[in-house]
CSV table of C-alpha atoms and ligand atoms in Angstrom, one decimal:
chain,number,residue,atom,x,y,z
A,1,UNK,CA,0.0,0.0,0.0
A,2,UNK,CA,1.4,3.1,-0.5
A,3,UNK,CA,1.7,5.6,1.9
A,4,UNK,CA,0.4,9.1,2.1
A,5,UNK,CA,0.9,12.1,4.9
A,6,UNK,CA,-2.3,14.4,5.9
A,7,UNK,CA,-1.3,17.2,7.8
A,8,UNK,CA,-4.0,18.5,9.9
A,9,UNK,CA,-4.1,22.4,10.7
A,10,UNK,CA,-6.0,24.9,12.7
A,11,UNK,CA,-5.8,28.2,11.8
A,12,UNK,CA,-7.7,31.5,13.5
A,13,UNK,CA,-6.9,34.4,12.1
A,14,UNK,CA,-3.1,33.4,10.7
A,15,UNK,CA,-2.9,35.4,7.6
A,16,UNK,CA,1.0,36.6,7.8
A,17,UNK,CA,1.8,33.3,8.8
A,18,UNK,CA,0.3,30.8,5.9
A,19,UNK,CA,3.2,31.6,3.4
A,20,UNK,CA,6.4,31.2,5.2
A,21,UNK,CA,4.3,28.4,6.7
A,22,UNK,CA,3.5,26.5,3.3
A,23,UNK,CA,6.6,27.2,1.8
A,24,UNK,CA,8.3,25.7,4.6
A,25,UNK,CA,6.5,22.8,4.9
A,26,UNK,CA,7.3,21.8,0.8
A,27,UNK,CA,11.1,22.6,1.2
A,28,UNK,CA,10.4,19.8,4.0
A,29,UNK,CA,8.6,17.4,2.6
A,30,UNK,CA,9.3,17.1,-1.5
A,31,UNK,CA,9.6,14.1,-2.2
A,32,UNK,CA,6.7,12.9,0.1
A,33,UNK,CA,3.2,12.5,-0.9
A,34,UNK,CA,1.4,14.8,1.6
A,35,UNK,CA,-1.5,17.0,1.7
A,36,UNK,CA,-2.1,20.4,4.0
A,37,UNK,CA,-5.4,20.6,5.2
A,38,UNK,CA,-5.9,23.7,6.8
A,39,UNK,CA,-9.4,24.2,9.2
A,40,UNK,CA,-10.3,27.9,9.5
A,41,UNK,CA,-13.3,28.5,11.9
A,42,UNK,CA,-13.9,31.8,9.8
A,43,UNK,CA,-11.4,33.8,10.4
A,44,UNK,CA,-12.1,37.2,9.2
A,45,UNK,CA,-8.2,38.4,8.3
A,46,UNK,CA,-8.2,36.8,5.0
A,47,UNK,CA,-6.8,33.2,6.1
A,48,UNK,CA,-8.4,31.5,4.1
A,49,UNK,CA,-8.6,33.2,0.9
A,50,UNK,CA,-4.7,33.1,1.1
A,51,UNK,CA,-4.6,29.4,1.6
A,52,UNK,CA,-6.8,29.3,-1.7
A,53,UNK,CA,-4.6,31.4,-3.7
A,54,UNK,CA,-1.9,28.9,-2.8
A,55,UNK,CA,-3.4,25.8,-4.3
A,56,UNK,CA,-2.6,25.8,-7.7
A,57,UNK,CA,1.0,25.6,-6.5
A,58,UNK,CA,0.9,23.9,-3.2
A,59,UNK,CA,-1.2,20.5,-2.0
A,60,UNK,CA,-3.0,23.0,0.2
A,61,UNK,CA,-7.0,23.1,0.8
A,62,UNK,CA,-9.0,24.4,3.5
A,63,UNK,CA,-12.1,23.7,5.2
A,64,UNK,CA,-14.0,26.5,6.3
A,65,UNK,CA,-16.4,25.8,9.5
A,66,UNK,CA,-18.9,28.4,10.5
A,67,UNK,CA,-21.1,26.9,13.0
A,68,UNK,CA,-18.1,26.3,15.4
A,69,UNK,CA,-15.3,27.2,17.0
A,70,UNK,CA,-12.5,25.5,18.9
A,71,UNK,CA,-8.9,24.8,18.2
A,72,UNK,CA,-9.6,20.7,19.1
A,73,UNK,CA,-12.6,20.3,17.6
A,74,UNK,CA,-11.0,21.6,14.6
A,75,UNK,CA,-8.2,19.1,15.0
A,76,UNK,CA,-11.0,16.5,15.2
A,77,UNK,CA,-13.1,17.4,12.2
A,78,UNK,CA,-9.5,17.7,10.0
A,79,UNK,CA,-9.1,14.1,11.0
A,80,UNK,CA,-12.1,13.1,9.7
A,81,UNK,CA,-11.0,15.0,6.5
A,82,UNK,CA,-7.7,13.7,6.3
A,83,UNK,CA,-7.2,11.6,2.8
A,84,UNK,CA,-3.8,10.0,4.2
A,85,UNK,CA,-3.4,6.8,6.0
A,86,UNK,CA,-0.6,9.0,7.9
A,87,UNK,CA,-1.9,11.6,9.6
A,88,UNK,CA,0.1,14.8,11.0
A,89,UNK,CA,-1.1,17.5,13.6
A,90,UNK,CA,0.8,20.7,13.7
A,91,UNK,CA,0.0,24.9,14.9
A,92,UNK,CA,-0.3,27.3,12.2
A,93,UNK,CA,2.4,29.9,13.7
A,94,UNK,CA,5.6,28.4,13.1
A,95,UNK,CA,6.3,27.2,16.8
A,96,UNK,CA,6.1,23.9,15.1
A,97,UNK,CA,9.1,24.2,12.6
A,98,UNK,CA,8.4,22.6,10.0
A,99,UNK,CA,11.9,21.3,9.8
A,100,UNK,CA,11.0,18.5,12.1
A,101,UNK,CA,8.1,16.8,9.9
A,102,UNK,CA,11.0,14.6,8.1
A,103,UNK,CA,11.9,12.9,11.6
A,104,UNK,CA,8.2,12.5,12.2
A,105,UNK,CA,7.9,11.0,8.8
A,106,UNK,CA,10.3,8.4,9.3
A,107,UNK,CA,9.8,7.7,12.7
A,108,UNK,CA,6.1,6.4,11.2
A,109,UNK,CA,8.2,4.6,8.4
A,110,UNK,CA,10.6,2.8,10.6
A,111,UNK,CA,7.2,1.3,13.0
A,112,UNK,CA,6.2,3.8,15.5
A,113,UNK,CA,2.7,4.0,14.8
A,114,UNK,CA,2.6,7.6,16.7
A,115,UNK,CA,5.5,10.0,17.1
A,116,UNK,CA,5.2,12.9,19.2
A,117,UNK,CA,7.1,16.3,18.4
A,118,UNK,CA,9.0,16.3,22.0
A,119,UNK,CA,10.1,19.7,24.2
A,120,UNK,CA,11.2,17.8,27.1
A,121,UNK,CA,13.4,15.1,25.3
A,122,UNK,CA,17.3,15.6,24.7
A,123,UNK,CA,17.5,18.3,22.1
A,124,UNK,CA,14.0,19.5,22.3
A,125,UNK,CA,13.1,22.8,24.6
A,126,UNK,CA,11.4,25.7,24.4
A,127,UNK,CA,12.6,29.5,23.4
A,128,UNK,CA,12.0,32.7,25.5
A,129,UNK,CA,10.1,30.7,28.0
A,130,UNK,CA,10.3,32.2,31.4
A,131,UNK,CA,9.8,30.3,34.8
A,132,UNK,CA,6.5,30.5,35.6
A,133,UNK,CA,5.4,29.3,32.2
A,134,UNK,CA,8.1,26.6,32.6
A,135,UNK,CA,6.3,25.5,35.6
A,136,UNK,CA,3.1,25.4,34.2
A,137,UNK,CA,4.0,23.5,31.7
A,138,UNK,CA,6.1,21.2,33.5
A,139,UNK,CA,3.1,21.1,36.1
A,140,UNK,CA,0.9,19.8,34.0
A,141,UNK,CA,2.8,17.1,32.5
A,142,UNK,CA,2.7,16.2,35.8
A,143,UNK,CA,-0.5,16.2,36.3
A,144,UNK,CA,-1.1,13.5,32.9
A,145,UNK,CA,1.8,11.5,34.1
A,146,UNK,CA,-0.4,11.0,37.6
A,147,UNK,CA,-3.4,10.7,36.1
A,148,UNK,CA,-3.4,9.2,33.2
A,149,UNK,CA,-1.0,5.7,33.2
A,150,UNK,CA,-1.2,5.7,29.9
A,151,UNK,CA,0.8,9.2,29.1
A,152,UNK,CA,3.8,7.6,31.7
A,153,UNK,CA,6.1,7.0,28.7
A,154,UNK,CA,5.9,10.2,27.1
A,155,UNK,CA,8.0,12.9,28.0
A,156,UNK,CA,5.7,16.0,26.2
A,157,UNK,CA,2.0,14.2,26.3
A,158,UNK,CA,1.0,18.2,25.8
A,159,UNK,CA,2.5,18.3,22.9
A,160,UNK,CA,0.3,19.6,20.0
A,161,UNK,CA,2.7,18.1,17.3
A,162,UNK,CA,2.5,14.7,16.2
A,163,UNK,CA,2.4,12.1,13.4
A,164,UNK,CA,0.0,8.8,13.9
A,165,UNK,CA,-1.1,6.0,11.6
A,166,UNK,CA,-5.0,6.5,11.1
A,167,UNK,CA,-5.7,3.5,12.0
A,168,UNK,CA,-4.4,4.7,15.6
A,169,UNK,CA,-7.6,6.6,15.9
A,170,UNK,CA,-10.0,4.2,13.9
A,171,UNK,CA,-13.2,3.5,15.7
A,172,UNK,CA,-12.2,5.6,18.9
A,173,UNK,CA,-14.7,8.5,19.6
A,174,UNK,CA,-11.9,11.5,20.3
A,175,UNK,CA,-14.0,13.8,22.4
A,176,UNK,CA,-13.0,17.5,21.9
A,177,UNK,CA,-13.2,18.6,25.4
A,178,UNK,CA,-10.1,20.0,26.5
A,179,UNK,CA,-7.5,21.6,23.4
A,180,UNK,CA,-5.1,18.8,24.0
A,181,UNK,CA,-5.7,16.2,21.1
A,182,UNK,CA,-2.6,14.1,21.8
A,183,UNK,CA,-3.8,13.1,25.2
A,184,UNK,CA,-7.2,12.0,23.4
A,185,UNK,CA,-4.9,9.8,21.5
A,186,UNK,CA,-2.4,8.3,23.8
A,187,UNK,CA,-5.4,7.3,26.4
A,188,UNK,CA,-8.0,6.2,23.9
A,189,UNK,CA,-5.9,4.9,20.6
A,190,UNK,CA,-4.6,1.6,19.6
A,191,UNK,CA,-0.3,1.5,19.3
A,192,UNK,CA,2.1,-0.2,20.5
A,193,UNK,CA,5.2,1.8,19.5
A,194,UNK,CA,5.1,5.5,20.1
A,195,UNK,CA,8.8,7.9,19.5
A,196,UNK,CA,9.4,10.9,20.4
A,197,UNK,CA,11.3,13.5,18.1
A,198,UNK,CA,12.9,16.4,20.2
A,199,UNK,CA,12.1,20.0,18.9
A,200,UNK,CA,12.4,23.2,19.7
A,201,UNK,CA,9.3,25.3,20.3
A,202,UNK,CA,9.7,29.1,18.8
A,203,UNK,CA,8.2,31.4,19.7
A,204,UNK,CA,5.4,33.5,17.9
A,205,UNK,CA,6.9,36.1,15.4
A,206,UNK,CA,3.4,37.0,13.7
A,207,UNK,CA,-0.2,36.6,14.8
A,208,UNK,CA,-1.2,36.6,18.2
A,209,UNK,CA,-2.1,34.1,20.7
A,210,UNK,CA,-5.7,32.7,21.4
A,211,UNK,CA,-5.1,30.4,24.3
A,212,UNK,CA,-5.9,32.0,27.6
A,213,UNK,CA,-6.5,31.1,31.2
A,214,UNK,CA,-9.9,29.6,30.3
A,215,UNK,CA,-7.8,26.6,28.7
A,216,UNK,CA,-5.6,25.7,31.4
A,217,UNK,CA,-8.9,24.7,33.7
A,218,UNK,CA,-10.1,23.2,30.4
A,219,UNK,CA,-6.9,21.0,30.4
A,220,UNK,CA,-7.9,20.1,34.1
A,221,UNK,CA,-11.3,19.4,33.2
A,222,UNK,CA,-9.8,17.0,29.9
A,223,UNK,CA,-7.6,15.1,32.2
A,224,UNK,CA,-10.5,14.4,35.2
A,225,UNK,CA,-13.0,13.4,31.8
A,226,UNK,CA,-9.8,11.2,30.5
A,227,UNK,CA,-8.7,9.7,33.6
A,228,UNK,CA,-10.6,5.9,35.2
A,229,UNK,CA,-11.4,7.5,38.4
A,230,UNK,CA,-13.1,4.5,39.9
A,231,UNK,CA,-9.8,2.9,39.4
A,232,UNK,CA,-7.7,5.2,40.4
A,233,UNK,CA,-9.7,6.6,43.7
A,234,UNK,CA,-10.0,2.6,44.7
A,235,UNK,CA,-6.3,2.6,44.3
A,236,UNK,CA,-5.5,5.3,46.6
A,237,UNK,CA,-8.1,3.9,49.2
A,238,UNK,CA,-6.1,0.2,48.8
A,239,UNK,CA,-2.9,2.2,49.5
A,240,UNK,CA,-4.3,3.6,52.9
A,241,UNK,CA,-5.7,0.6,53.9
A,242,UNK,CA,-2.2,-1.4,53.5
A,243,UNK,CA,-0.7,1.6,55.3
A,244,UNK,CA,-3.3,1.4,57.8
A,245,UNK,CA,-2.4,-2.5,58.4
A,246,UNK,CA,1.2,-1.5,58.4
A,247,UNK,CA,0.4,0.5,61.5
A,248,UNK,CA,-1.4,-2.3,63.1
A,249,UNK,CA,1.6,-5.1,62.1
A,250,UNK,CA,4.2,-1.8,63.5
A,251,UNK,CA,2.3,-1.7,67.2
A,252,UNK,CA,1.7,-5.6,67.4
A,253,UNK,CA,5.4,-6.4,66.8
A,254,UNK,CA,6.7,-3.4,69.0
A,255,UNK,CA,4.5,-5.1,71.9
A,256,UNK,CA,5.1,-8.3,71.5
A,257,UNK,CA,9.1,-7.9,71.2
A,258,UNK,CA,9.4,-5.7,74.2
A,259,UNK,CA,6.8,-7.5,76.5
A,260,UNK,CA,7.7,-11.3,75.3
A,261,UNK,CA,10.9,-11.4,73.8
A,262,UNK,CA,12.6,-9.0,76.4
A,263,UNK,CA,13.8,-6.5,73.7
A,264,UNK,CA,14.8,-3.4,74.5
A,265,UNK,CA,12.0,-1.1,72.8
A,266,UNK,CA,13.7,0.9,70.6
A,267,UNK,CA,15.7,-2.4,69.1
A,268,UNK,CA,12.2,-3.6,68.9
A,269,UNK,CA,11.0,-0.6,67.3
A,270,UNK,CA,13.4,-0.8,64.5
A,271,UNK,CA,12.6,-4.5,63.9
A,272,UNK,CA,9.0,-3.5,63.7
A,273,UNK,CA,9.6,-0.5,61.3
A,274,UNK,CA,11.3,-2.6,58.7
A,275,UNK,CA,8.9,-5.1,59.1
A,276,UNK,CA,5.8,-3.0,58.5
A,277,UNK,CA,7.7,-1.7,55.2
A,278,UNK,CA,7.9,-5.0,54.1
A,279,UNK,CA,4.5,-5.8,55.1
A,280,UNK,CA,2.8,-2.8,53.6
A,281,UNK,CA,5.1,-3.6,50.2
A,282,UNK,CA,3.8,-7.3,49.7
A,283,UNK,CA,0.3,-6.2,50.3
A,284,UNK,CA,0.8,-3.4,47.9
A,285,UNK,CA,2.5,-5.2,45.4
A,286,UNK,CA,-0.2,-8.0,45.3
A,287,UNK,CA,-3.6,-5.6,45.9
A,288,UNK,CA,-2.7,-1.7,45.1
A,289,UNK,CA,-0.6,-2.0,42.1
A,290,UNK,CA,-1.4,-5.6,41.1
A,291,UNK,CA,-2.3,-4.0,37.6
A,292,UNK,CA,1.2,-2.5,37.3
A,293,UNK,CA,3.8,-5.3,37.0
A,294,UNK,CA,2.1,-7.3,34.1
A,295,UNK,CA,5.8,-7.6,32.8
A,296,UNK,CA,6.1,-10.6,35.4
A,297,UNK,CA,7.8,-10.7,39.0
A,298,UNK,CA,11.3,-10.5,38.3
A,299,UNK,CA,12.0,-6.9,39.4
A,300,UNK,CA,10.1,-7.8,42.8
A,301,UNK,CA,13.2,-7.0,44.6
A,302,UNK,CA,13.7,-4.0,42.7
A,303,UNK,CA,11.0,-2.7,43.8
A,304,UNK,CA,10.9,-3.5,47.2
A,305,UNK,CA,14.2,-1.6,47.4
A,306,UNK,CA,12.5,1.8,45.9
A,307,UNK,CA,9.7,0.9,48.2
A,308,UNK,CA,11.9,1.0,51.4
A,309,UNK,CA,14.1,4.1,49.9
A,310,UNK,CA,10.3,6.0,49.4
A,311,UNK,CA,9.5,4.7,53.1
A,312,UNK,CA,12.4,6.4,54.5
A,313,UNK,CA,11.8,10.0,53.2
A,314,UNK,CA,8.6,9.5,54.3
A,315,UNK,CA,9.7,8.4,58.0
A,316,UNK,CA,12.3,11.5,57.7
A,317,UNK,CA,9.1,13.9,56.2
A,318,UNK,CA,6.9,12.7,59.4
A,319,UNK,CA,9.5,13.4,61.7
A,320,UNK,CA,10.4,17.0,60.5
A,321,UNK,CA,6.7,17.8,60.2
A,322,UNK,CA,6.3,16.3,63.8
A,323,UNK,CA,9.3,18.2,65.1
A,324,UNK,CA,8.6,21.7,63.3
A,325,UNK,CA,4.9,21.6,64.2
A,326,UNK,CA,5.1,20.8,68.1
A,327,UNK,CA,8.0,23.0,68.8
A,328,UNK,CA,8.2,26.1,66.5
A,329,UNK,CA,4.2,26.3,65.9
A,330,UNK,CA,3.0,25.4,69.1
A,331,UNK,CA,0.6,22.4,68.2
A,332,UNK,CA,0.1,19.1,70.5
A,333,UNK,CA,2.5,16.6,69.5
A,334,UNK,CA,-0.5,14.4,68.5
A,335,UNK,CA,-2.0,16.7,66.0
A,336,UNK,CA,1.5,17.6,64.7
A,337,UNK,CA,1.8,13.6,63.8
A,338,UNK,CA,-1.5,13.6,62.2
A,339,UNK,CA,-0.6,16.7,59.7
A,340,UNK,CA,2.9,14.5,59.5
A,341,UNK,CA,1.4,11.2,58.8
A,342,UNK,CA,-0.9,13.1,55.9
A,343,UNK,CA,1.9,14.5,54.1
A,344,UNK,CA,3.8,11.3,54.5
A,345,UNK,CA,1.3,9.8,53.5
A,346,UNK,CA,0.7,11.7,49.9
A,347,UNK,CA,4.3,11.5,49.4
A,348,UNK,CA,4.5,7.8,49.7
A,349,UNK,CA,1.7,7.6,47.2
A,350,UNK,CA,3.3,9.8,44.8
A,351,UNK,CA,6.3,8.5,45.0
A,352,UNK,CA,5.4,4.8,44.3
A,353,UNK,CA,3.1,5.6,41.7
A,354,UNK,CA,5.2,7.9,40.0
A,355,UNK,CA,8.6,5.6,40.7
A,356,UNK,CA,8.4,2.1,42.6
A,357,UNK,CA,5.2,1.1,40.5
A,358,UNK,CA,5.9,3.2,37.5
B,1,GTP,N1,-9.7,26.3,13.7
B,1,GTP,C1,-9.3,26.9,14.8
B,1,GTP,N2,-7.9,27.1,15.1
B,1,GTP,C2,-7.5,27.6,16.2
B,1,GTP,C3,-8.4,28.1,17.2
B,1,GTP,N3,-7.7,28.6,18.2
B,1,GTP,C4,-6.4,28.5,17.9
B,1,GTP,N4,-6.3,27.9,16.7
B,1,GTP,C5,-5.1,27.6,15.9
B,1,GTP,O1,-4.4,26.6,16.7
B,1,GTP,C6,-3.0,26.9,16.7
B,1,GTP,C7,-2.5,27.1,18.1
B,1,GTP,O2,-3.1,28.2,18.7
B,1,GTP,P1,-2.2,29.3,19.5
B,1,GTP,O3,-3.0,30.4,19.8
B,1,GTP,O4,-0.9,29.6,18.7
B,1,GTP,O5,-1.9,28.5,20.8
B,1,GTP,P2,-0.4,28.2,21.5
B,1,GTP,O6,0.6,28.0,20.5
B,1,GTP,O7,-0.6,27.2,22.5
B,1,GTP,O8,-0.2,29.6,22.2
B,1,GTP,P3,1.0,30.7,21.9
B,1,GTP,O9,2.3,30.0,22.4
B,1,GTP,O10,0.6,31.8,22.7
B,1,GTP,O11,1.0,30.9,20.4
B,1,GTP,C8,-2.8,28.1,15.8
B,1,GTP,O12,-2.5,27.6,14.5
B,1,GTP,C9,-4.1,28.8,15.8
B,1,GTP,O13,-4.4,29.5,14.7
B,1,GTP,C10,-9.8,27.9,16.9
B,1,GTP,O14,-10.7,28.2,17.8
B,1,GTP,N5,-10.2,27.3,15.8
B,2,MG,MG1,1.0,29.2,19.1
């Protein structure tokens, strides 16, 4: 069969930007059979009257839409447009240089059946960003890699700059809630092999800007409608649980140490730590994240070496929490431990998700 590229893009209001855009994109890709379908949602600067007058030279059409507006829903509808059995997602501004659509290309070529345009692999980055919308940014991968297993493996799940074979995406409702398409396809599509291609996002030299505060609680709102929150809330409640009998096997051994077997109590103390660790990592290993080591049991001691290591700072995080709390703000020691045990608590569950059970 022979293979043919789709690029999907939406434009609003990019007028200056469709030429060096085009032009760009060709010096990229001759050679390659490709189409540029642009989706305008009726922009009113001449977008896509320009994108017209570049057909007869270019392989450049453009769906207009007028009933709607919305850069992923735009993304969705070119999809469904697309003529390829490749099908590539890219901005209209020139953040996405166009320059990288070759390594995309062959990435698809060589048997990755997505590849993502990557800031946050070696090579890749982004220009003029300042802290805070490094953060944010950074945050929210975060917040996908937590949330939503399935984005784990990628480095830039935010991206808005990928390649995929259609079939990906065949028979998969993509919902256009939040702007981020990728995510759509990473939790809801069929691969198996997905590479990442580092870039480097520009910044905007014409045009301005139509993404504003309003889409970073969108992005929220994508992630909670994305994520299998019975699963993941009945995770969570597992995890407290097994601590919760970690406490009970702590105090029983502590007891039974110092009352029958005559140790002294802080020798029996540290017997009854480790052993709690231990206890609360077999039971997590088997119930919590039962779902997570598919690959079989042979790293089982790898991981009950990360668990311990998580265990610790989480010992050391109780105990500073305990200690700051009681004697610099005044609280009971009692209530101190509580607050201590909680943020020990969300640590440990971090951690492991994010690390140990990866
Ligand atoms: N069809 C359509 N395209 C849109 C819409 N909103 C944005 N776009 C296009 O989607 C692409 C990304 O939008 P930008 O505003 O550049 O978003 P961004 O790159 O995250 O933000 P900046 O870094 O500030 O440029 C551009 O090609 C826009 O023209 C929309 O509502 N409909
Ligand atoms: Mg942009």
């Amino acid at each position: 069969m022979t293979e043919s590229l789709s690029l999907v893009i939406p434009v609003f209001n990019e007028r200056e930007n469709i030429i060096p855009l085009v032009e760009a994109i060709q010096q990229a890709l001759s050679g390659v059979d490709y189409e540029a379908v642009f989706i305008d949602d009726d922009s009113k600067d001449g977008t896509a009257d320009t994108i017209r007058g570049l057909a007869g030279r270019f392989p450049v059409r453009v769906v207009v839409r007028r009933d709607k507006r919305g850069l992923a829903s735009a993304v969705v509808d070119g999809i469904g447009f697309a003529g390829g059995n490749i099908v590539g997602v890219m901005d209209a501004d020139l953040q996405h240089p166009p320059g990288v659509l070759p390594a995309l290309y062959q990435a698809i070529q060589k048997g990755a059946e997505v590849a993502v345009a990557s800031r946050y692999v070696k090579g890749g980055g982004c220009e003029g960003w300042g802290l805070v919308r490094r953060v944010i940014s950074k945050g929210a991968v975060f917040i996908a890699h937590l949330f939503l297993p399935q984005t784990r493996n990628v480095h830039d799940p935010m991206s808005g700059f990928f390649m995929f074979r259609k079939t990906v995406v065949e028979g998969v409702a993509l919902t256009p809630t939040g702007y981020k398409i990728l995510l759509e396809i990473l939790v809801k599509g069929r691969y198996r092999q997905l590479v990442e291609v580092p870039y480097q996002f520009r910044t905007r030299a014409k045009g301005e800007s139509k993404l504003g505060v309003k889409t970073q609680l969108d992005y929220l709102r994508h992630v909670y409608s994305l994520m299998d929150r019975r699963r993941e809330l009945g995770r969570f409640l597992k995890f407290c649980l097994v601590g919760g009998s970690g406490v009970l096997v702590n105090v029983g051994l502590l007891w039974v140490l110092t009352e029958y077997a005559g140790l002294f109590y802080l020798f029996s103390s540290a017997i009854a730590i480790e052993t709690s660790v231990l206890s609360n990592y077999i039971f997590n290993d088997f119930l919590t994240f039962r779902d997570r080591h598919s690959r079989g049991q042979k790293d089982f001691f790898k991981r009950m070496l990360k668990f311990n290591a998580v265990s610790l700072v989480g010992v050391g995080l109780n105990l500073a929490i305990l200690w700051l709390l009681t004697s610099f703000a005044g609280l009971h020691y009692i209530i101190s431990n509580l607050f201590g045990i909680a943020a020990a608590t969300f640590w440990n569950y971090l951690a492991n998700v994010l690390w140990t059970w990866r």
